[in-house]
PDB file of C-alpha atoms in Angstrom:
ATOM      1  CA  MET A   3       0.000   0.000   0.000  1.00 83.00           C
ATOM      2  CA  PRO A   4       1.469   3.413  -0.941  1.00 93.00           C
ATOM      3  CA  SER A   5       2.222   6.097   1.620  1.00 97.00           C
ATOM      4  CA  LEU A   6      -0.274   8.876   2.219  1.00 98.00           C
ATOM      5  CA  ARG A   7       1.523  12.159   1.649  1.00 98.00           C
ATOM      6  CA  THR A   8       0.071  14.585   4.180  1.00 98.00           C
ATOM      7  CA  ALA A   9       0.377  18.386   4.242  1.00 99.00           C
ATOM      8  CA  LEU A  10       0.121  20.375   7.475  1.00 99.00           C
ATOM      9  CA  LEU A  11      -0.992  23.997   7.141  1.00 98.00           C
ATOM     10  CA  GLN A  12       0.343  26.013  10.078  1.00 98.00           C
ATOM     11  CA  SER A  13      -1.559  29.278   9.909  1.00 97.00           C
ATOM     12  CA  SER A  14      -3.964  31.394  11.932  1.00 95.00           C
ATOM     13  CA  GLY A  15      -5.518  33.008   8.901  1.00 93.00           C
ATOM     14  CA  ARG A  16      -7.466  36.104   9.931  1.00 94.00           C
ATOM     15  CA  PRO A  17      -9.994  35.997  12.820  1.00 94.00           C
ATOM     16  CA  GLY A  18     -13.549  36.654  11.668  1.00 96.00           C
ATOM     17  CA  ALA A  19     -12.637  36.751   7.963  1.00 97.00           C
ATOM     18  CA  VAL A  20     -14.038  33.514   6.554  1.00 98.00           C
ATOM     19  CA  ALA A  21     -13.548  34.471   2.899  1.00 98.00           C
ATOM     20  CA  GLU A  22      -9.878  35.330   3.472  1.00 98.00           C
ATOM     21  CA  ASN A  23      -9.299  32.110   5.405  1.00 98.00           C
ATOM     22  CA  LEU A  24     -10.838  30.113   2.585  1.00 98.00           C
ATOM     23  CA  LYS A  25      -8.495  31.875   0.158  1.00 98.00           C
ATOM     24  CA  THR A  26      -5.520  30.902   2.346  1.00 98.00           C
ATOM     25  CA  LEU A  27      -6.789  27.319   2.437  1.00 98.00           C
ATOM     26  CA  ASP A  28      -7.213  27.276  -1.352  1.00 98.00           C
ATOM     27  CA  GLU A  29      -3.659  28.523  -1.891  1.00 98.00           C
ATOM     28  CA  ALA A  30      -2.291  25.933   0.543  1.00 98.00           C
ATOM     29  CA  ALA A  31      -4.271  23.177  -1.188  1.00 98.00           C
ATOM     30  CA  ALA A  32      -2.747  24.168  -4.529  1.00 98.00           C
ATOM     31  CA  ARG A  33       0.775  24.004  -3.063  1.00 98.00           C
ATOM     32  CA  ALA A  34       0.068  20.717  -1.268  1.00 98.00           C
ATOM     33  CA  ALA A  35      -1.395  19.080  -4.362  1.00 98.00           C
ATOM     34  CA  GLY A  36       1.544  20.320  -6.401  1.00 98.00           C
ATOM     35  CA  ALA A  37       3.844  18.514  -3.977  1.00 98.00           C
ATOM     36  CA  GLY A  38       1.877  15.291  -4.365  1.00 98.00           C
ATOM     37  CA  ALA A  39      -0.098  15.442  -1.116  1.00 98.00           C
ATOM     38  CA  ARG A  40      -3.392  13.557  -0.903  1.00 98.00           C
ATOM     39  CA  LEU A  41      -4.442  15.159   2.394  1.00 99.00           C
ATOM     40  CA  LEU A  42      -4.276  18.726   3.736  1.00 99.00           C
ATOM     41  CA  VAL A  43      -4.851  19.401   7.446  1.00 99.00           C
ATOM     42  CA  ALA A  44      -5.667  22.913   8.735  1.00 98.00           C
ATOM     43  CA  PRO A  45      -5.768  24.073  12.392  1.00 98.00           C
ATOM     44  CA  GLU A  46      -8.544  24.269  14.968  1.00 98.00           C
ATOM     45  CA  LEU A  47     -11.329  26.748  14.080  1.00 98.00           C
ATOM     46  CA  PHE A  48      -9.408  27.700  10.931  1.00 98.00           C
ATOM     47  CA  LEU A  49     -12.531  28.671   9.011  1.00 98.00           C
ATOM     48  CA  THR A  50     -13.389  31.550  11.361  1.00 98.00           C
ATOM     49  CA  GLY A  51     -10.326  32.112  13.518  1.00 97.00           C
ATOM     50  CA  TYR A  52      -9.995  31.147  17.178  1.00 97.00           C
ATOM     51  CA  ALA A  53     -10.040  34.507  18.985  1.00 94.00           C
ATOM     52  CA  ILE A  54     -13.499  35.491  17.752  1.00 95.00           C
ATOM     53  CA  GLY A  55     -15.053  36.272  21.160  1.00 91.00           C
ATOM     54  CA  ASP A  56     -18.779  36.900  21.214  1.00 94.00           C
ATOM     55  CA  THR A  57     -19.054  36.600  17.421  1.00 97.00           C
ATOM     56  CA  VAL A  58     -19.058  32.803  17.791  1.00 97.00           C
ATOM     57  CA  PRO A  59     -22.865  32.546  17.386  1.00 97.00           C
ATOM     58  CA  GLU A  60     -22.968  34.570  14.177  1.00 97.00           C
ATOM     59  CA  LEU A  61     -19.976  32.787  12.626  1.00 98.00           C
ATOM     60  CA  ALA A  62     -21.130  29.272  13.541  1.00 98.00           C
ATOM     61  CA  GLU A  63     -22.749  27.265  10.741  1.00 98.00           C
ATOM     62  CA  PRO A  64     -24.188  23.779  10.170  1.00 98.00           C
ATOM     63  CA  ALA A  65     -21.919  20.943   9.080  1.00 98.00           C
ATOM     64  CA  ASP A  66     -23.285  21.328   5.543  1.00 98.00           C
ATOM     65  CA  GLY A  67     -23.177  25.127   5.579  1.00 98.00           C
ATOM     66  CA  PRO A  68     -21.549  27.527   3.103  1.00 98.00           C
ATOM     67  CA  GLY A  69     -18.079  27.037   4.588  1.00 98.00           C
ATOM     68  CA  ALA A  70     -18.306  23.292   4.080  1.00 98.00           C
ATOM     69  CA  GLN A  71     -19.465  23.793   0.508  1.00 98.00           C
ATOM     70  CA  ALA A  72     -16.539  26.128  -0.176  1.00 98.00           C
ATOM     71  CA  VAL A  73     -14.046  23.645   1.304  1.00 98.00           C
ATOM     72  CA  ALA A  74     -15.584  20.871  -0.800  1.00 98.00           C
ATOM     73  CA  GLU A  75     -14.977  22.973  -3.904  1.00 98.00           C
ATOM     74  CA  ILE A  76     -11.347  23.462  -2.858  1.00 98.00           C
ATOM     75  CA  ALA A  77     -10.922  19.721  -2.319  1.00 98.00           C
ATOM     76  CA  VAL A  78     -12.352  18.883  -5.740  1.00 98.00           C
ATOM     77  CA  ARG A  79     -10.424  21.639  -7.517  1.00 98.00           C
ATOM     78  CA  HIS A  80      -7.084  20.395  -6.214  1.00 98.00           C
ATOM     79  CA  GLY A  81      -7.857  16.683  -5.961  1.00 98.00           C
ATOM     80  CA  LEU A  82      -7.041  16.098  -2.294  1.00 98.00           C
ATOM     81  CA  ALA A  83      -8.876  15.566   0.990  1.00 99.00           C
ATOM     82  CA  VAL A  84      -9.094  18.522   3.402  1.00 99.00           C
ATOM     83  CA  LEU A  85      -9.529  18.568   7.187  1.00 99.00           C
ATOM     84  CA  TYR A  86     -10.445  21.935   8.722  1.00 98.00           C
ATOM     85  CA  GLY A  87     -11.755  23.282  12.023  1.00 98.00           C
ATOM     86  CA  TYR A  88     -14.915  25.392  12.374  1.00 98.00           C
ATOM     87  CA  PRO A  89     -17.675  26.322  14.861  1.00 98.00           C
ATOM     88  CA  GLU A  90     -20.591  23.982  14.127  1.00 98.00           C
ATOM     89  CA  ARG A  91     -24.159  25.073  14.834  1.00 98.00           C
ATOM     90  CA  ASP A  92     -26.714  22.352  15.590  1.00 98.00           C
ATOM     91  CA  GLY A  93     -29.943  23.993  16.674  1.00 97.00           C
ATOM     92  CA  GLU A  94     -29.207  26.115  19.735  1.00 96.00           C
ATOM     93  CA  ARG A  95     -25.942  24.328  20.450  1.00 98.00           C
ATOM     94  CA  ILE A  96     -22.515  25.259  19.051  1.00 98.00           C
ATOM     95  CA  PHE A  97     -19.623  22.789  18.893  1.00 98.00           C
ATOM     96  CA  ASN A  98     -15.903  23.243  18.329  1.00 98.00           C
ATOM     97  CA  ALA A  99     -15.753  20.891  15.353  1.00 98.00           C
ATOM     98  CA  SER A 100     -13.517  19.587  12.593  1.00 98.00           C
ATOM     99  CA  GLN A 101     -14.624  18.164   9.276  1.00 98.00           C
ATOM    100  CA  LEU A 102     -12.887  15.907   6.760  1.00 99.00           C
ATOM    101  CA  ILE A 103     -13.895  16.422   3.125  1.00 98.00           C
ATOM    102  CA  GLY A 104     -12.781  13.910   0.492  1.00 98.00           C
ATOM    103  CA  ALA A 105     -11.128  14.734  -2.811  1.00 98.00           C
ATOM    104  CA  ASP A 106     -14.514  14.186  -4.458  1.00 98.00           C
ATOM    105  CA  GLY A 107     -16.114  16.857  -2.261  1.00 98.00           C
ATOM    106  CA  VAL A 108     -18.026  14.366  -0.090  1.00 98.00           C
ATOM    107  CA  ARG A 109     -17.913  14.720   3.695  1.00 98.00           C
ATOM    108  CA  LEU A 110     -16.062  11.758   5.210  1.00 98.00           C
ATOM    109  CA  ALA A 111     -16.315  12.629   8.908  1.00 98.00           C
ATOM    110  CA  ASN A 112     -17.335  15.364  11.330  1.00 98.00           C
ATOM    111  CA  TYR A 113     -15.995  15.471  14.895  1.00 99.00           C
ATOM    112  CA  ARG A 114     -17.013  17.598  17.892  1.00 99.00           C
ATOM    113  CA  LYS A 115     -14.341  18.405  20.488  1.00 99.00           C
ATOM    114  CA  THR A 116     -15.042  16.441  23.665  1.00 98.00           C
ATOM    115  CA  HIS A 117     -12.651  18.189  26.096  1.00 98.00           C
ATOM    116  CA  LEU A 118     -13.038  21.969  26.073  1.00 98.00           C
ATOM    117  CA  PHE A 119     -10.068  24.067  27.183  1.00 97.00           C
ATOM    118  CA  GLY A 120     -10.319  27.272  29.184  1.00 95.00           C
ATOM    119  CA  PHE A 121     -13.001  29.874  29.801  1.00 95.00           C
ATOM    120  CA  PHE A 122     -13.479  30.920  26.170  1.00 95.00           C
ATOM    121  CA  GLU A 123     -14.294  27.433  24.899  1.00 97.00           C
ATOM    122  CA  GLN A 124     -16.359  26.470  27.936  1.00 97.00           C
ATOM    123  CA  GLU A 125     -18.421  29.656  27.609  1.00 97.00           C
ATOM    124  CA  TRP A 126     -19.342  29.281  23.951  1.00 97.00           C
ATOM    125  CA  PHE A 127     -19.178  25.595  23.038  1.00 98.00           C
ATOM    126  CA  THR A 128     -21.007  22.420  23.986  1.00 98.00           C
ATOM    127  CA  PRO A 129     -18.684  19.423  24.493  1.00 98.00           C
ATOM    128  CA  GLY A 130     -19.077  16.577  22.023  1.00 98.00           C
ATOM    129  CA  GLU A 131     -19.975  13.104  23.247  1.00 98.00           C
ATOM    130  CA  GLN A 132     -18.406  10.808  20.626  1.00 98.00           C
ATOM    131  CA  THR A 133     -14.768  10.019  21.356  1.00 96.00           C
ATOM    132  CA  VAL A 134     -13.894   7.977  18.272  1.00 98.00           C
ATOM    133  CA  VAL A 135     -14.802   9.365  14.853  1.00 98.00           C
ATOM    134  CA  GLN A 136     -13.088   7.733  11.870  1.00 98.00           C
ATOM    135  CA  ALA A 137     -12.996   7.619   8.086  1.00 98.00           C
ATOM    136  CA  ASP A 138     -11.032   5.679   5.472  1.00 98.00           C
ATOM    137  CA  LEU A 139      -8.764   7.497   3.040  1.00 98.00           C
ATOM    138  CA  ASP A 140      -6.603   5.692   0.473  1.00 96.00           C
ATOM    139  CA  GLY A 141      -6.767   2.530   2.564  1.00 97.00           C
ATOM    140  CA  ILE A 142      -5.682   4.277   5.778  1.00 98.00           C
ATOM    141  CA  ARG A 143      -7.999   4.554   8.782  1.00 98.00           C
ATOM    142  CA  ILE A 144      -8.170   8.235   9.769  1.00 98.00           C
ATOM    143  CA  GLY A 145      -9.210   9.341  13.269  1.00 99.00           C
ATOM    144  CA  LEU A 146     -10.120  12.841  14.483  1.00 99.00           C
ATOM    145  CA  LEU A 147      -9.454  14.694  17.728  1.00 99.00           C
ATOM    146  CA  ILE A 148      -9.037  18.417  18.453  1.00 99.00           C
ATOM    147  CA  CYS A 149      -6.219  20.057  20.439  1.00 98.00           C
ATOM    148  CA  TYR A 150      -6.799  19.470  24.195  1.00 98.00           C
ATOM    149  CA  ASP A 151      -8.373  16.079  23.425  1.00 98.00           C
ATOM    150  CA  VAL A 152      -4.978  14.582  22.550  1.00 98.00           C
ATOM    151  CA  GLU A 153      -3.610  15.477  25.982  1.00 98.00           C
ATOM    152  CA  PHE A 154      -5.842  12.786  27.481  1.00 97.00           C
ATOM    153  CA  PRO A 155      -4.160   9.434  26.793  1.00 96.00           C
ATOM    154  CA  GLU A 156      -7.512   7.656  27.078  1.00 95.00           C
ATOM    155  CA  ASN A 157      -8.712   9.395  23.913  1.00 97.00           C
ATOM    156  CA  VAL A 158      -5.729   8.306  21.851  1.00 98.00           C
ATOM    157  CA  ARG A 159      -5.805   4.765  23.214  1.00 97.00           C
ATOM    158  CA  ALA A 160      -9.509   4.524  22.311  1.00 97.00           C
ATOM    159  CA  HIS A 161      -8.522   5.377  18.737  1.00 98.00           C
ATOM    160  CA  ALA A 162      -5.743   2.797  18.793  1.00 98.00           C
ATOM    161  CA  LEU A 163      -8.155   0.094  19.932  1.00 97.00           C
ATOM    162  CA  ALA A 164     -10.569   1.122  17.166  1.00 98.00           C
ATOM    163  CA  GLY A 165      -7.844   0.726  14.527  1.00 98.00           C
ATOM    164  CA  THR A 166      -6.910   4.337  13.792  1.00 98.00           C
ATOM    165  CA  ASP A 167      -3.733   4.522  11.678  1.00 98.00           C
ATOM    166  CA  LEU A 168      -3.424   8.304  11.350  1.00 99.00           C
ATOM    167  CA  LEU A 169      -4.835  10.633  14.007  1.00 99.00           C
ATOM    168  CA  LEU A 170      -5.535  14.182  12.802  1.00 99.00           C
ATOM    169  CA  VAL A 171      -5.395  16.799  15.546  1.00 99.00           C
ATOM    170  CA  PRO A 172      -6.142  20.370  14.426  1.00 98.00           C
ATOM    171  CA  THR A 173      -5.102  22.537  17.338  1.00 98.00           C
ATOM    172  CA  ALA A 174      -4.800  26.013  18.853  1.00 98.00           C
ATOM    173  CA  GLN A 175      -1.950  25.305  21.250  1.00 97.00           C
ATOM    174  CA  MET A 176      -0.622  28.371  22.996  1.00 96.00           C
ATOM    175  CA  HIS A 177       2.251  29.623  25.099  1.00 95.00           C
ATOM    176  CA  PRO A 178       3.479  28.343  27.579  1.00 95.00           C
ATOM    177  CA  PHE A 179       2.348  24.812  26.675  1.00 95.00           C
ATOM    178  CA  GLN A 180       4.670  24.185  23.730  1.00 96.00           C
ATOM    179  CA  PHE A 181       5.975  21.028  25.427  1.00 97.00           C
ATOM    180  CA  VAL A 182       2.761  19.351  24.229  1.00 98.00           C
ATOM    181  CA  ALA A 183       3.811  19.785  20.604  1.00 97.00           C
ATOM    182  CA  GLU A 184       7.443  19.030  21.349  1.00 98.00           C
ATOM    183  CA  SER A 185       7.090  16.013  23.653  1.00 98.00           C
ATOM    184  CA  VAL A 186       3.552  14.824  24.380  1.00 98.00           C
ATOM    185  CA  VAL A 187       2.443  14.297  20.788  1.00 98.00           C
ATOM    186  CA  PRO A 188       5.397  12.064  19.749  1.00 98.00           C
ATOM    187  CA  VAL A 189       4.874  10.020  22.927  1.00 98.00           C
ATOM    188  CA  ARG A 190       1.171   9.596  22.134  1.00 98.00           C
ATOM    189  CA  ALA A 191       2.112   8.315  18.675  1.00 98.00           C
ATOM    190  CA  PHE A 192       4.565   5.808  20.154  1.00 98.00           C
ATOM    191  CA  GLU A 193       2.490   4.522  23.065  1.00 97.00           C
ATOM    192  CA  SER A 194      -0.578   3.940  20.888  1.00 98.00           C
ATOM    193  CA  GLN A 195       1.313   2.926  17.718  1.00 98.00           C
ATOM    194  CA  MET A 196      -0.083   5.315  15.135  1.00 98.00           C
ATOM    195  CA  TYR A 197       0.822   8.415  13.169  1.00 99.00           C
ATOM    196  CA  VAL A 198      -0.316  11.714  14.692  1.00 99.00           C
ATOM    197  CA  ALA A 199      -0.639  14.913  12.658  1.00 99.00           C
ATOM    198  CA  TYR A 200      -0.762  17.834  15.098  1.00 98.00           C
ATOM    199  CA  VAL A 201      -1.508  21.068  13.225  1.00 98.00           C
ATOM    200  CA  ASN A 202      -1.320  24.330  15.126  1.00 98.00           C
ATOM    201  CA  ARG A 203      -2.101  27.989  14.746  1.00 98.00           C
ATOM    202  CA  THR A 204       0.753  30.479  15.027  1.00 97.00           C
ATOM    203  CA  GLY A 205       1.454  33.961  16.350  1.00 95.00           C
ATOM    204  CA  PRO A 206      -0.596  36.452  18.388  1.00 94.00           C
ATOM    205  CA  GLU A 207      -4.367  36.377  18.123  1.00 93.00           C
ATOM    206  CA  GLY A 208      -6.420  38.410  20.573  1.00 88.00           C
ATOM    207  CA  GLU A 209      -5.337  37.425  24.090  1.00 90.00           C
ATOM    208  CA  PHE A 210      -3.638  34.260  22.844  1.00 94.00           C
ATOM    209  CA  GLU A 211      -0.102  33.537  21.613  1.00 96.00           C
ATOM    210  CA  PHE A 212       0.006  30.390  19.499  1.00 98.00           C
ATOM    211  CA  VAL A 213       3.354  28.608  19.299  1.00 97.00           C
ATOM    212  CA  GLY A 214       3.253  26.764  15.976  1.00 98.00           C
ATOM    213  CA  LEU A 215       5.527  23.679  16.067  1.00 98.00           C
ATOM    214  CA  SER A 216       3.065  21.580  14.046  1.00 98.00           C
ATOM    215  CA  CYS A 217       4.331  18.061  13.460  1.00 98.00           C
ATOM    216  CA  LEU A 218       3.709  14.649  11.984  1.00 98.00           C
ATOM    217  CA  ALA A 219       4.916  12.037  14.491  1.00 98.00           C
ATOM    218  CA  GLY A 220       5.383   8.363  13.625  1.00 98.00           C
ATOM    219  CA  PRO A 221       4.615   5.213  15.623  1.00 98.00           C
ATOM    220  CA  ASP A 222       8.301   5.023  16.595  1.00 98.00           C
ATOM    221  CA  GLY A 223       7.992   8.389  18.357  1.00 98.00           C
ATOM    222  CA  VAL A 224      10.109  10.088  15.706  1.00 98.00           C
ATOM    223  CA  VAL A 225       8.832  13.338  14.189  1.00 98.00           C
ATOM    224  CA  ARG A 226       8.725  13.051  10.392  1.00 98.00           C
ATOM    225  CA  THR A 227       8.247  16.758   9.747  1.00 98.00           C
ATOM    226  CA  ARG A 228       8.107  19.787  12.023  1.00 98.00           C
ATOM    227  CA  ALA A 229       7.135  23.398  11.395  1.00 98.00           C
ATOM    228  CA  GLY A 230       8.783  26.343  13.104  1.00 98.00           C
ATOM    229  CA  ARG A 231       7.010  29.239  14.791  1.00 97.00           C
ATOM    230  CA  GLY A 232       5.683  31.067  11.710  1.00 97.00           C
ATOM    231  CA  GLU A 233       3.246  30.524   8.854  1.00 97.00           C
ATOM    232  CA  GLU A 234       4.322  27.357   7.068  1.00 98.00           C
ATOM    233  CA  LEU A 235       3.201  24.375   5.018  1.00 98.00           C
ATOM    234  CA  VAL A 236       5.097  21.177   5.825  1.00 98.00           C
ATOM    235  CA  ILE A 237       4.678  17.737   4.280  1.00 98.00           C
ATOM    236  CA  GLY A 238       5.311  14.234   5.584  1.00 98.00           C
ATOM    237  CA  GLU A 239       4.634  10.628   4.661  1.00 98.00           C
ATOM    238  CA  VAL A 240       2.282   8.227   6.431  1.00 98.00           C
ATOM    239  CA  ASP A 241       3.717   4.800   5.548  1.00 98.00           C
ATOM    240  CA  PRO A 242       1.338   1.886   6.238  1.00 98.00           C
ATOM    241  CA  GLU A 243       4.093  -0.712   5.795  1.00 98.00           C
ATOM    242  CA  PHE A 244       6.265   0.980   8.419  1.00 98.00           C
ATOM    243  CA  LEU A 245       3.236   1.245  10.702  1.00 98.00           C
ATOM    244  CA  ALA A 246       2.561  -2.499  10.437  1.00 97.00           C
ATOM    245  CA  ALA A 247       6.203  -3.312  11.170  1.00 98.00           C
ATOM    246  CA  SER A 248       6.252  -0.945  14.137  1.00 98.00           C
ATOM    247  CA  ARG A 249       3.112  -2.487  15.607  1.00 97.00           C
ATOM    248  CA  ALA A 250       4.624  -5.946  15.273  1.00 96.00           C
ATOM    249  CA  ALA A 251       7.808  -4.844  17.032  1.00 97.00           C
ATOM    250  CA  ASN A 252       6.086  -2.845  19.793  1.00 95.00           C
ATOM    251  CA  PRO A 253       3.219  -4.967  21.160  1.00 91.00           C
ATOM    252  CA  TYR A 254       1.752  -2.417  23.590  1.00 91.00           C
ATOM    253  CA  LEU A 255      -1.797  -3.095  22.470  1.00 93.00           C
ATOM    254  CA  ALA A 256      -1.422  -6.883  22.565  1.00 93.00           C
ATOM    255  CA  ASP A 257       0.242  -6.797  25.984  1.00 95.00           C
ATOM    256  CA  ARG A 258      -2.454  -4.710  27.663  1.00 94.00           C
ATOM    257  CA  ARG A 259      -4.277  -6.201  30.685  1.00 95.00           C
ATOM    258  CA  PRO A 260      -7.664  -4.424  30.604  1.00 93.00           C
ATOM    259  CA  GLY A 261      -8.896  -6.303  33.667  1.00 93.00           C
ATOM    260  CA  LEU A 262      -6.483  -4.279  35.784  1.00 95.00           C
ATOM    261  CA  TYR A 263      -7.611  -0.906  34.499  1.00 91.00           C
ATOM    262  CA  GLY A 264     -11.244  -0.762  35.596  1.00 88.00           C
ATOM    263  CA  SER A 265     -10.543   1.757  38.363  1.00 88.00           C
ATOM    264  CA  LEU A 266      -9.297   4.280  35.778  1.00 82.00           C
ATOM    265  CA  ALA A 267     -12.856   4.861  34.625  1.00 78.00           C
TER     266      ALA A 267
END
């Protein structure tokens, strides 16, 4: 099975400017496709920006709203799948969500962040209730989490047990927590034997200072590609043959003793 070339878009776009953010996404998709990527991953709440304050309700839209339609057009135009973050409206509730659109423009998965971080998110968003959301892309099982979710090892292990090969984590990780990007994410990839694409925002935005450092970590705990602190598009390979060999050599999942872990829940 061929590798899945994956592009990570490290950018904060412009808060509140959906049209401009879509233009940035379109330009990144063109560059990613030109480099042979089959998947482009954008950060948390990329469609609208993260520091959008009390404009969350007016910027939120349904999963099949105009933003989703525009992203689908981008995916089709450039012939690659796109994962992006956005505020999802469902009736009176608003979720911090991410959506995976296939290269044919069809929605493959929609995930709602289950662990909300800080006052801003807890004020405006409803936590999701489905931990494992997956889709298949080019023979690889894709899983979705968002930012803070990946800091809970239970979430990543649930994906491992469900067969996730590549975990996509759009994020808005800020100073002074850069150790998550530097250390926690590669460890999560190793301990649960999967690839993890952690795609961050960058620079100042409202009261926040995002640290960048987006990465694609492999099941051996080695980072395949890493962005710096600025706007950047980086590309790495998700190799299913290497993943299978790594899982055979590191039998964490097979050696688990679930009967001992009941007290953790």
